[in-house]
Structures are given as structure tokens and as C-alpha cells.
XYZ file of C-alpha atoms in Angstrom:
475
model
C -24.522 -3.015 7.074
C -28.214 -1.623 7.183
C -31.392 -2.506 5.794
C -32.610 -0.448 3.241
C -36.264 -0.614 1.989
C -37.417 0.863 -0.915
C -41.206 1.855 -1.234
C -42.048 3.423 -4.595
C -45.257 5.480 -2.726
C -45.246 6.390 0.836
C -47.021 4.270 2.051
C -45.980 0.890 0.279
C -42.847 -0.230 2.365
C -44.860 0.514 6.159
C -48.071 -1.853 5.011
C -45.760 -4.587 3.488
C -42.917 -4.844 6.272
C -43.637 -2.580 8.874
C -43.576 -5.596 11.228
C -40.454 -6.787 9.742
C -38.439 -3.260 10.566
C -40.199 -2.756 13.520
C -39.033 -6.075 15.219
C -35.258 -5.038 12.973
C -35.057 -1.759 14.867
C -36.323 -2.905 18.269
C -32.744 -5.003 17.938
C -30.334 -2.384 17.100
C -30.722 -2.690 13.607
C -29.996 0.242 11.274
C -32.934 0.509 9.204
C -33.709 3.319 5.913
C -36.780 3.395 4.071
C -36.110 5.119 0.296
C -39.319 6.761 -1.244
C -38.787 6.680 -5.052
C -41.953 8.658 -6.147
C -42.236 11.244 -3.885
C -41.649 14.720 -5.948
C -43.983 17.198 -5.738
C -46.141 18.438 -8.966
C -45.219 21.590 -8.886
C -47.633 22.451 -12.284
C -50.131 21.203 -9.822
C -50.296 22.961 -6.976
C -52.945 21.403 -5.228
C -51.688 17.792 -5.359
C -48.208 19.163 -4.622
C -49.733 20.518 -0.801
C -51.363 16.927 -1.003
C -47.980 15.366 -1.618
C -46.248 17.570 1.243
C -49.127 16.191 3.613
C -48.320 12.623 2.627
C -44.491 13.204 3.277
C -45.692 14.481 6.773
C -47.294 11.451 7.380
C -44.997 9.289 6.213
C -42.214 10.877 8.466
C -44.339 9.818 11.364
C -45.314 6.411 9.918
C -41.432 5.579 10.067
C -40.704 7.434 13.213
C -42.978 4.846 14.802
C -41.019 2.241 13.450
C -37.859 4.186 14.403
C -36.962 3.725 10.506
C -34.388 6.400 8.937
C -36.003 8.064 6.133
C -34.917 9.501 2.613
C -36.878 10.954 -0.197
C -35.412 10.721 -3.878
C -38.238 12.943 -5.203
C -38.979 11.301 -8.573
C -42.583 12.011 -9.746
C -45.687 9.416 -9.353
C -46.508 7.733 -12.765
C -49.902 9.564 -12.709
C -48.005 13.448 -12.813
C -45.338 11.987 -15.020
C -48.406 11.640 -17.513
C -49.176 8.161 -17.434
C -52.737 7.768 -18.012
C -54.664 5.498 -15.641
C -55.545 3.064 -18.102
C -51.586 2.859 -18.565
C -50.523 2.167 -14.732
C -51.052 -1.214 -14.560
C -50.364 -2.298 -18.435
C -46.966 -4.919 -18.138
C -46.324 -3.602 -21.958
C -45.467 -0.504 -20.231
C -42.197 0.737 -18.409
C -40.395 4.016 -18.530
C -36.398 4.465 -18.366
C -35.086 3.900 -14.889
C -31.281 5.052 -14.952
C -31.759 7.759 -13.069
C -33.492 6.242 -10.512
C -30.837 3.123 -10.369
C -27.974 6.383 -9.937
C -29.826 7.832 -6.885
C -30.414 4.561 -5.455
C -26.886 3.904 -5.809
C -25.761 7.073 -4.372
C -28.098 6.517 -1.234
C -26.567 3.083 -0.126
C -23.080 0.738 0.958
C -22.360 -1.818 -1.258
C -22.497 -4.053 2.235
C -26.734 -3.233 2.416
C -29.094 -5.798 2.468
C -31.981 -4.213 -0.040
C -35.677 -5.228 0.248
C -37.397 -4.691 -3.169
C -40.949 -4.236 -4.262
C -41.904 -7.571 -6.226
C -44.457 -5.882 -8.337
C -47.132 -8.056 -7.260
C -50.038 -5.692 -8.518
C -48.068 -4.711 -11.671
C -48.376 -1.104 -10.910
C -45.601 0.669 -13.231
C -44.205 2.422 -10.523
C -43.204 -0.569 -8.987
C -41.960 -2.488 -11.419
C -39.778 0.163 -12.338
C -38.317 0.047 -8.744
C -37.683 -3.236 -9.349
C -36.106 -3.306 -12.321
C -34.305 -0.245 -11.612
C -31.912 -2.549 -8.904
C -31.775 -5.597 -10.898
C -27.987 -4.891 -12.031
C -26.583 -3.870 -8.635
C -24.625 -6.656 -6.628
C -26.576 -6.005 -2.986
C -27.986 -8.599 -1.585
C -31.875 -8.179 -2.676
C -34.866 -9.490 -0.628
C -38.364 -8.858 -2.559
C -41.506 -7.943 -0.691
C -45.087 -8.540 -1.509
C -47.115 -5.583 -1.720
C -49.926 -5.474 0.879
C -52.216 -3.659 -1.258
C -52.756 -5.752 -4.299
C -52.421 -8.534 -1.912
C -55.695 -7.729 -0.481
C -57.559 -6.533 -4.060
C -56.684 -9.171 -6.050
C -55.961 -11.900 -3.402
C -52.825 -12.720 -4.862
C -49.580 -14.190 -3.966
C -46.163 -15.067 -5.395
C -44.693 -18.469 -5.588
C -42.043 -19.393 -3.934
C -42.068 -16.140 -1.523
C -41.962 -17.006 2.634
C -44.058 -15.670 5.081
C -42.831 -13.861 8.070
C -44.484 -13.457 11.520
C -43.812 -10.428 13.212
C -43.424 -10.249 16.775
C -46.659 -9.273 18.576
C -45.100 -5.567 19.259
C -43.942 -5.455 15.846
C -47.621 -5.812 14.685
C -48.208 -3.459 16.977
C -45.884 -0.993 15.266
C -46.959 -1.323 12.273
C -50.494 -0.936 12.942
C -49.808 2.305 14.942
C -47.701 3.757 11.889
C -50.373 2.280 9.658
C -52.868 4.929 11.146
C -50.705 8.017 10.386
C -51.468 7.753 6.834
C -54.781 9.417 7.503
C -55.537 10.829 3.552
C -55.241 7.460 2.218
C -56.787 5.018 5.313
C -59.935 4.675 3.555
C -58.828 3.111 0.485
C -55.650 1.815 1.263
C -56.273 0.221 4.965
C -59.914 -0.587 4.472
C -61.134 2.343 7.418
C -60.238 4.381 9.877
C -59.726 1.740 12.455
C -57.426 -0.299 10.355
C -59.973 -3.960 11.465
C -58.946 -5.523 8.458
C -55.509 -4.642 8.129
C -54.960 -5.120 11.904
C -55.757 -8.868 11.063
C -52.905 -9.418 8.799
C -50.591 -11.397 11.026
C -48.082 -12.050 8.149
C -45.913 -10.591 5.416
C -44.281 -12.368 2.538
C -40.986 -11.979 1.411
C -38.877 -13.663 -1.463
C -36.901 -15.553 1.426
C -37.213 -15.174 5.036
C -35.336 -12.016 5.984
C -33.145 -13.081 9.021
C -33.639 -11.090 12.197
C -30.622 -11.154 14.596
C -31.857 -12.140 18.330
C -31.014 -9.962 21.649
C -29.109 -12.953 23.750
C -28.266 -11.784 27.623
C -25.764 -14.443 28.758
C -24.769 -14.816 32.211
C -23.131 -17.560 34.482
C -22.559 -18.231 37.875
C -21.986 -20.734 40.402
C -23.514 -22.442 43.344
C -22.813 -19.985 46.291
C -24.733 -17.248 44.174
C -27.815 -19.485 43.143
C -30.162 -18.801 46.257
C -30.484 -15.337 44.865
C -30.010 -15.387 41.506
C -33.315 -14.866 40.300
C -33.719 -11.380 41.149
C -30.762 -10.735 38.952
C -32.934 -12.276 36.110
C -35.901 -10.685 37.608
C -34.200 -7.566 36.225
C -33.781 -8.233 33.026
C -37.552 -9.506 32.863
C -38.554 -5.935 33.260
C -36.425 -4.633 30.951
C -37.799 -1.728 28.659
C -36.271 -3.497 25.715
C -37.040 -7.169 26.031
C -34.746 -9.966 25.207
C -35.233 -12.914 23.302
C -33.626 -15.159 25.121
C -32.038 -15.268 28.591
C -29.308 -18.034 28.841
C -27.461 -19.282 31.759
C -24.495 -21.366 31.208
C -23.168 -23.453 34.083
C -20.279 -25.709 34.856
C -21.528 -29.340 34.684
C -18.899 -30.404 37.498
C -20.544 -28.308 39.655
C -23.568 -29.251 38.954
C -24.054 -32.389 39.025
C -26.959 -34.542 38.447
C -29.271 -36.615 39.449
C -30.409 -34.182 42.176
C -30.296 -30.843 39.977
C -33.615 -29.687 41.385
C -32.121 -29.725 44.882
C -28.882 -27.590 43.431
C -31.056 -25.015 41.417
C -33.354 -22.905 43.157
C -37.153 -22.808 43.225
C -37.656 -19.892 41.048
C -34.753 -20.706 38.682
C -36.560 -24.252 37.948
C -40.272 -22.463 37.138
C -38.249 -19.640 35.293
C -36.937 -22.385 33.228
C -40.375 -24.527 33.074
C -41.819 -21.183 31.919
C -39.702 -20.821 29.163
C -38.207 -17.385 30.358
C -34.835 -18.796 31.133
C -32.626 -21.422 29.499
C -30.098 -23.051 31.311
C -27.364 -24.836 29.463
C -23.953 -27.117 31.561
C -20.758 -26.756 29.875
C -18.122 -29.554 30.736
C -15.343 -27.429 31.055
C -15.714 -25.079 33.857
C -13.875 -21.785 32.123
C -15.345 -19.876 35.067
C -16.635 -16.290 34.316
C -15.480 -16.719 30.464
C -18.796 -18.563 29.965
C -20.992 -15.876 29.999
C -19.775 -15.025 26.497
C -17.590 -17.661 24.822
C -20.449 -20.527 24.705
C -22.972 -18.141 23.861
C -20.993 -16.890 20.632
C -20.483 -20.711 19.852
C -23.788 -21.266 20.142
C -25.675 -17.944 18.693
C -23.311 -16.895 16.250
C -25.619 -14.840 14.202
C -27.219 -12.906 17.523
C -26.128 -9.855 19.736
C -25.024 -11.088 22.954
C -25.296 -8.989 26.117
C -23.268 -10.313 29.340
C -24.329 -9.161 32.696
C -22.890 -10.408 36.452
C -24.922 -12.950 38.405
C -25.158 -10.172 41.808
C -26.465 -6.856 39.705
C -29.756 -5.721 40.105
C -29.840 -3.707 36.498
C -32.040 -0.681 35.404
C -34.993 -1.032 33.379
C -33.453 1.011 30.908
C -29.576 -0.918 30.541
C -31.196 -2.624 27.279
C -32.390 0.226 25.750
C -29.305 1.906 25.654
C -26.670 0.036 24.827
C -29.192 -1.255 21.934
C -29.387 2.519 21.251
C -25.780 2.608 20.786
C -25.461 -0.653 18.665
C -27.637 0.759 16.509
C -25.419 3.940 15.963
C -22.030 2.001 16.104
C -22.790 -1.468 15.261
C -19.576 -2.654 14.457
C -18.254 -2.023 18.411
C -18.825 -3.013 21.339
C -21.260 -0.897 23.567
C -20.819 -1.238 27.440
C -23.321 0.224 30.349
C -19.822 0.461 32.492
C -16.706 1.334 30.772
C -13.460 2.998 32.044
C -10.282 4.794 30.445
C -7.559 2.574 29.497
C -4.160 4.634 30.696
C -0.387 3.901 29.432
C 2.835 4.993 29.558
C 5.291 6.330 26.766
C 6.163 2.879 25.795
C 2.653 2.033 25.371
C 2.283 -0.275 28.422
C -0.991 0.150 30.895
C -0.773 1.650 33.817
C -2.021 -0.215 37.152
C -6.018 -0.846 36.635
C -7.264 0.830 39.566
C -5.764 4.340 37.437
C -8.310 3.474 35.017
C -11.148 5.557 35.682
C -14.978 4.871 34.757
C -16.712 6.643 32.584
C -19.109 9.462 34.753
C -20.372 13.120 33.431
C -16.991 14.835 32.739
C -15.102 11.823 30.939
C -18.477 11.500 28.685
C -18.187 15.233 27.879
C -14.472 15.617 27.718
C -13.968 11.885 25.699
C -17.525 11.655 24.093
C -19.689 8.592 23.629
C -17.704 7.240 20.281
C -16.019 4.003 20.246
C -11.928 3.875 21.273
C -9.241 1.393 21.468
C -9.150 2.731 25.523
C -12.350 2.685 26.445
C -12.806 -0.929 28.246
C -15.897 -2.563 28.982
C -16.246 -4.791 32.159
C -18.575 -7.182 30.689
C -20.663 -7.760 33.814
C -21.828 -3.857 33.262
C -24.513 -4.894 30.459
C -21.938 -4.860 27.427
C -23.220 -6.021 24.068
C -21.011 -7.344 21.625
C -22.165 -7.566 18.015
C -22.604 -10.994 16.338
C -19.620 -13.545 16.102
C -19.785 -13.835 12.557
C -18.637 -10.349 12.202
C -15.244 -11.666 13.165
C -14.770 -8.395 15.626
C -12.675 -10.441 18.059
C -9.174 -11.890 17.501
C -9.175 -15.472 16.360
C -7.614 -16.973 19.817
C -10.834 -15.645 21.815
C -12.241 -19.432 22.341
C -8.871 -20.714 23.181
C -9.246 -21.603 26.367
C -5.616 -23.407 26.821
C -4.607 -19.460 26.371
C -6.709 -17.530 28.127
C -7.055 -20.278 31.298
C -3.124 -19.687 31.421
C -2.831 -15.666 31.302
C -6.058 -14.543 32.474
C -8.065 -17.587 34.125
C -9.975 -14.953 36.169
C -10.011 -11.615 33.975
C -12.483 -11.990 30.793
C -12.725 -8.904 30.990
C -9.617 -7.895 30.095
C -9.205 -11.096 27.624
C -12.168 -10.080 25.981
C -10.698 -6.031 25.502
C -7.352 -7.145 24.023
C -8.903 -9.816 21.905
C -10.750 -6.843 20.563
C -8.051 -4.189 20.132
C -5.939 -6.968 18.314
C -8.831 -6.524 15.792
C -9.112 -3.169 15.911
C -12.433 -3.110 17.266
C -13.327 -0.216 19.309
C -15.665 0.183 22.075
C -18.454 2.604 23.143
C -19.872 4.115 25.649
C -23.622 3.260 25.905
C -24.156 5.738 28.919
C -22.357 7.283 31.915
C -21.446 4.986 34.876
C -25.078 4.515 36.351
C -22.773 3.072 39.823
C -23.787 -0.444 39.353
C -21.768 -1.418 42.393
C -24.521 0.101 44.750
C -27.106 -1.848 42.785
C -24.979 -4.916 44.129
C -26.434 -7.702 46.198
C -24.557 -7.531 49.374
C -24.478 -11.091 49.967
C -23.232 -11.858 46.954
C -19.685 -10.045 47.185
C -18.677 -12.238 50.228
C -17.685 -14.207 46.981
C -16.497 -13.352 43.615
C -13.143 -13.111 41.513
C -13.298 -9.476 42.214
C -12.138 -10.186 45.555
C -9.003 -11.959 43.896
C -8.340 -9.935 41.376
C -8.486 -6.181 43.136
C -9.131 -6.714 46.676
C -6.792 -9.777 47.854
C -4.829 -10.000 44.900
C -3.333 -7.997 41.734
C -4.633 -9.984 39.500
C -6.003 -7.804 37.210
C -2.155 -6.042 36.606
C -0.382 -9.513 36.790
C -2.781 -10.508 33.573
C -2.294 -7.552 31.841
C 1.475 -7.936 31.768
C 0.828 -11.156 30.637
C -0.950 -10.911 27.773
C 1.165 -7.668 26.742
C 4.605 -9.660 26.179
C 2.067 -12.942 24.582
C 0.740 -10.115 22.198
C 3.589 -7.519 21.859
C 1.564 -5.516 18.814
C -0.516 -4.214 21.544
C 1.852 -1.674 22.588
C 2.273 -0.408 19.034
C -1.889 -0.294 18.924
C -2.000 1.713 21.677
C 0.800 4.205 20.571
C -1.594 4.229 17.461
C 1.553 3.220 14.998
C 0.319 -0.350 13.972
């Protein structure tokens, strides 16, 4: 699914929603802005090196928003020979089939389309408008800033939308690459007065997913916990919300302040943190399964309680949700291996991900790429049904795997055919580790003093004996 915005001039879709694709694109969202009108008069040469300057612009207008961009060439009403007089008469409208076939031809039947409302009644817009009325998208009409301003006009019924303070930001700084028309359109070469417009207006209030990091831990790890979060506060790529979900039997109240640390408790008074008990302790599974219960609509990124993370972990596996967002993107992923019958070989033969596997394997999601979730993996909303129907079953996975999401969380996805992908190389979280930490941790059980990890495989392969003939590629 993507977001495609149609702006009849160049500059019509950045004024009216810039914020809205900024903040849209800042989460991994796939975002293309269609220009309708923007041909080039070729029986006028001058305004066609005018029109190739405004193209330039508006490449760098969206580039700033980090907006895809496509150009369907039709001609403005005014070099179509519309007289002035004409543009804004509602008696007026020219034949828009050709414009509803290139539209067509541009976009999935699955994108979400936001639509000019023809607020000013310029012709050009309303035949936009009309030009999509027929097709079966989900529409979302915009407000156009413009006649907005002139005419101080606004549509009933339509709901405003705040952008987030670097959204505004965006849109101001693409605002100020349209340089030949910043006088007239933006009120001066400063932008003052458009730089005050905190809102935009939209038919219904276009729903922006949130960036959730999840995490959970226990009371051995809490002393030091905070410069885990401290981590992802200085994140390139900020989240919206940092949850930490923790047993309730282990922490138990009335003395929670005593059981929490100092900085926890003002990262929560601050509002930085949120800290949620679940009644069932499901151990490291609760860094994700609560979270999808609870944000079902939202990208969720897991990370470890004992990983200091780079700045840049956010950035890049929202890079690569962006490009594949119907898989699972992981900072730390290794090679599933199996034999001829389709059957994994032991986990520790299941290499990560450095230089040579990105080159020789590439970057694109695969059944046998595996994401250990405490890497920085992002997995794509919950309502995209991506993972097998049994993932919240606990009285299933506390049986097979009560200490292996991980690997719960991988077959639950290959049963759905969803791949994963590798955001980057192996960075080598591990030496990014707080020491102190690993003195406890199911790792220890699962590789180190135990086989765990193998013993839970085998399990789950003879409860779900497709995912042999997944592997072999024959189901």
C-alpha cells in the first residue's frame, strides 16, 4: 500500500500536506506525489524553460519530504487555452478520461489516494477531482492552501491535522524551493506567513501509523536499564513511543518505586517511557506479543534490555520498511541452513549476516533470513495479518519454545509466507553488550548451558510439518 497524492500544479500537494507526508515518510511510509499539469508548452518556448525550472524545484520540494515523484505531463488550463476569466468559472470543465487512464496506470488498486477538494474552484483542480471519482481507492480530499489563505475559506465537514513539529519543519524547508512562485504563492521569501500555518485540513483525518520500540525485562537487569533506553532517546529517527512491558508477579506493588529504578521512574514521569505489567509473565515474548495487542495499527520495533544501540538502528531498518513494507526488517539477521529433507541444521551453523553474505545473498527479504528480535527488528503492523494466527497463543508457544521468541516469531512468519530483510550488515551488537547484564539472560540457557535453541526448533517442526515443504520451496 502507498500513499499517493495528487497535486494538479507543482506546488499544490507540498503547501497542502507537506506536513502530513513528511511525518508519513519519517515512518517508513511509501509516499508518491502525481503532478497532473505539468507538460511543457512547447509552442511557447519561454514558459516551457519556465515549466522545466518549476519541475526542478519541485523535485527538490519532494526530496525534502523524501516523497517519490511522477509527472503525467498534461498541460496547465492556461496553455490548453483557457482564458483567465474561464479558470475559475464552475460552468466550466474539460474531458478528463485521459487523465483518469494515466492515473490509473500510475497506482495499486490497494493505494490510499489524497485528492484535491477544489476548494478555490480552479478548473484544473476540479478536473483532478472529478477525474478519480469512479475509481474504487480509498480517497482522502485535501484543502488547498492557497485559496485557503485568499479567500479564507474552508470546507465543512473536513478535519484538521497537526503535523509533528519536524514535519512543519519539512514542509516549510520544501516550501522555500519553489523560489519562482514564493512571492505570490507563500506570501515572501521567508515564508512568515505560511510558516504560521500549524494545520492542514483533510476530508477525514488521514491515519499515521506510530514507530512503537517494545522491550521487556526483569528485575536483575533494572539497575541499568536506562542506558539501554538512553539509546534509543538519541536515536536519529525518533520514536513515538517507548514501551516497557513487565511481568506484574514480579513486580509487585505497593513498593514499585523501590523495584524500579531512579531514572526509569522520571523517564516515565517525563513522559519518554511507558511502562505497562502484564499478568502473565510470557518472559521475553512480551516485548512483541502485548505490544501488537495493544498497537495494532503501529510498527513495532523490539530491542534487548542489555544493548547499547547505534544512533542510526532506526533509520535503517525504517529505511528498509519503507522499501519492503510487507516484511520484516532486522538490524541482526542470520542464514537459516537445512538439510535435503528440509529440516534446520544446528543454530550455531546459522551464520549472521556481515559484508560477504550481504553481497553474495543481497538485502531482499527470504524465508531464511532470521531476525533475532533483540537486534532492532521491526515488524509491520498486526493488522496486516503477516504472522500465523497461533502467534498470541501462549498455551503453544510456552510449551515448544518458552524461551526462544525468536525463533517462534520466524516460523510464525514463514507459515505466512512472510519474508524477512536485511536492514544492514551485522553492526556486532554483542560488543555493544552491557557486561553485567549477560551474567543473566536466556541466552545462557538456550546456547551456552543448554540446546535450547535446537530442542525448540525440532519442536515446532513436527507441531508444524508444512515447514519443511516451505523451506524446500514446494508448498
Amino acid at each position: 500500500m502507498r500513499h499517493i497524492f495528487l497535486s494538479p500544479h507543482f506546488d499544490d500537494v507540498v503547501g497542502s500536506c507537506g506536513g502530513l507526508i513528511a511525518d508519513l515518510t519519517a515512518r517508513g511510509e511509501n509516499v508518491t506525489v502525481i503532478t497532473i499539469f505539468s507538460g511543457l508548452p512547447k509552442k511557447r518556448p519561454k514558459k516551457a524553460v519556465k515549466m522545466l525550472r518549476r519541475r526542478y524545484e519541485n523535485y527538490h520540494a519532494c526530496k525534502v519530504l523524501k516523497a517519490d515523484l511522477k509527472n503525467l505531463g498534461f498541460l496547465e488550463a492556461i496553455y490548453r487555452g483557457v482564458k483567465r476569466v474561464e479558470l475559475f468559472d464552475e460552468q466550466i470543465i474539460s474531458e478528463s478520461t485521459d487523465i483518469t487512464n494515466a492515473i490509473q496506470q500510475a497506482i495499486n488498486d490497494d493505494d490510499i489516494i489524497y485528492v484535491p477538494a477544489g476548494l478555490g474552484n480552479h478548473i484544473d483542480h476540479r478536473i483532478v477531482k472529478e477525474s478519480v471519482a469512479e475509481l474504487k481507492n480509498k480517497k482522502i480530499y485535501y484543502e488547498e492552501f492557497f485559496y485557503d489563505w485568499r479567500d479564507k475559506k474552508t470546507l465543512p465537514g473536513f478535519s484538521e491535522y497537526k503535523p509533528t513539529e519536524s514535519g512543519l519543519d519539512k514542509r516549510l524547508r520544501a516550501v522555500l524551493k519553489y523560489k519562482l512562485e514564493i512571492h505570490s504563492l507563500f506570501k515572501g521569501a521567508e515564508c512568515g506567513y505560511f510558516a504560521q500555518r500549524k494545520l492542514e485540513r483533510y476530508s477525514e483525518v488521514p491515519v499515521v501509523p506510530q514507530i512503537i520500540v517494545s522491550l521487556t525485562s526483569f528485575p536483575e537487569r533494572i539497575p541499568l536499564l536506562h542506558l539501554v533506553l538512553q539509546s534509543i532517546l538519541v536515536q536519529k529517527l525518533k520514536a513515538d513511543k517507548i514501551l516497557l512491558y513487565l511481568a506484574r508477579p514480579q513486580f509487585k506493588e505497593p513498593n514499585l518505586e523501590g523495584q524500579l529504578s531512579r531514572e526509569l521512574l522520571e523517564m516515565e514521569k517525563s513522559g519518554v517511557l511507558e511502562i505497562r505489567f502484564e499478568e502473565d509473565d510470557i518472559r521475553s515474548f512480551k516485548k512483541l506479543i502485548p505490544a501488537m495487542r495493544d498497537f495494532p495499527n503501529d510498527k513495532i520495533i523490539t530491542i534487548d534490555d542489555d544493548i547499547l544501540y547505534p544512533n542510526y538502528m532506526m533509520e535503517f531498518l525504517l529505511k528498509s520498511n519503507r522499501k519492503y513494507p510487507r516484511a520484516i526488517s532486522g538490524m541482526r539477521v542470520r542464514r537459516v541452513k537445512y538439510d535435503g529433507s528440509g529440516f534446520p541444521l544446528k543454530y550455531k551453523q546459522w551464520r549472521l549476516f556481515r559484508l560477504w553474505r550481504i553481497l553474495y545473498f543481497g538485502k531482499k527479504p527470504d524465508i531464511l533470513n532470521f531476525a533475532t528480535t533483540g537486534g532492532g527488528t521491526l515488524f509491520p503492523p498486526a493488522k496486516l495479518n503477516l504472522l500465523h494466527s497461533d502467534v498470541a497463543k501462549k498455551e503453544i508457544f510456552t510449551k515448544l519454545c518458552p524461551t526462544t521468541d525468536d525463533i517462534w516469531f520466524w516460523v510464525m512468519a514463514v507459515l505466512n509466507g512472510t519474508k524477512t530483510a536485511v536492514a544492514r550488515r551485522d553492526s556486532r551488537l554483542e560488543k555493544r553488550q552491557l557486561e553485567v547484564q549477560q551474567k543473566c539472560g536466556l541466552w545462557r540457557e538456550n546456547i551456552v548451558e543448554g540446546d535450547k535453541n535446537n530442542e525448540n526448533i525440532k519442536a515446532l517442526f513436527e507441531m508444524y510439518p508444512q515447514l519443511r515443504k516451505i523451506l524446500r520451496g514446494e508448498y
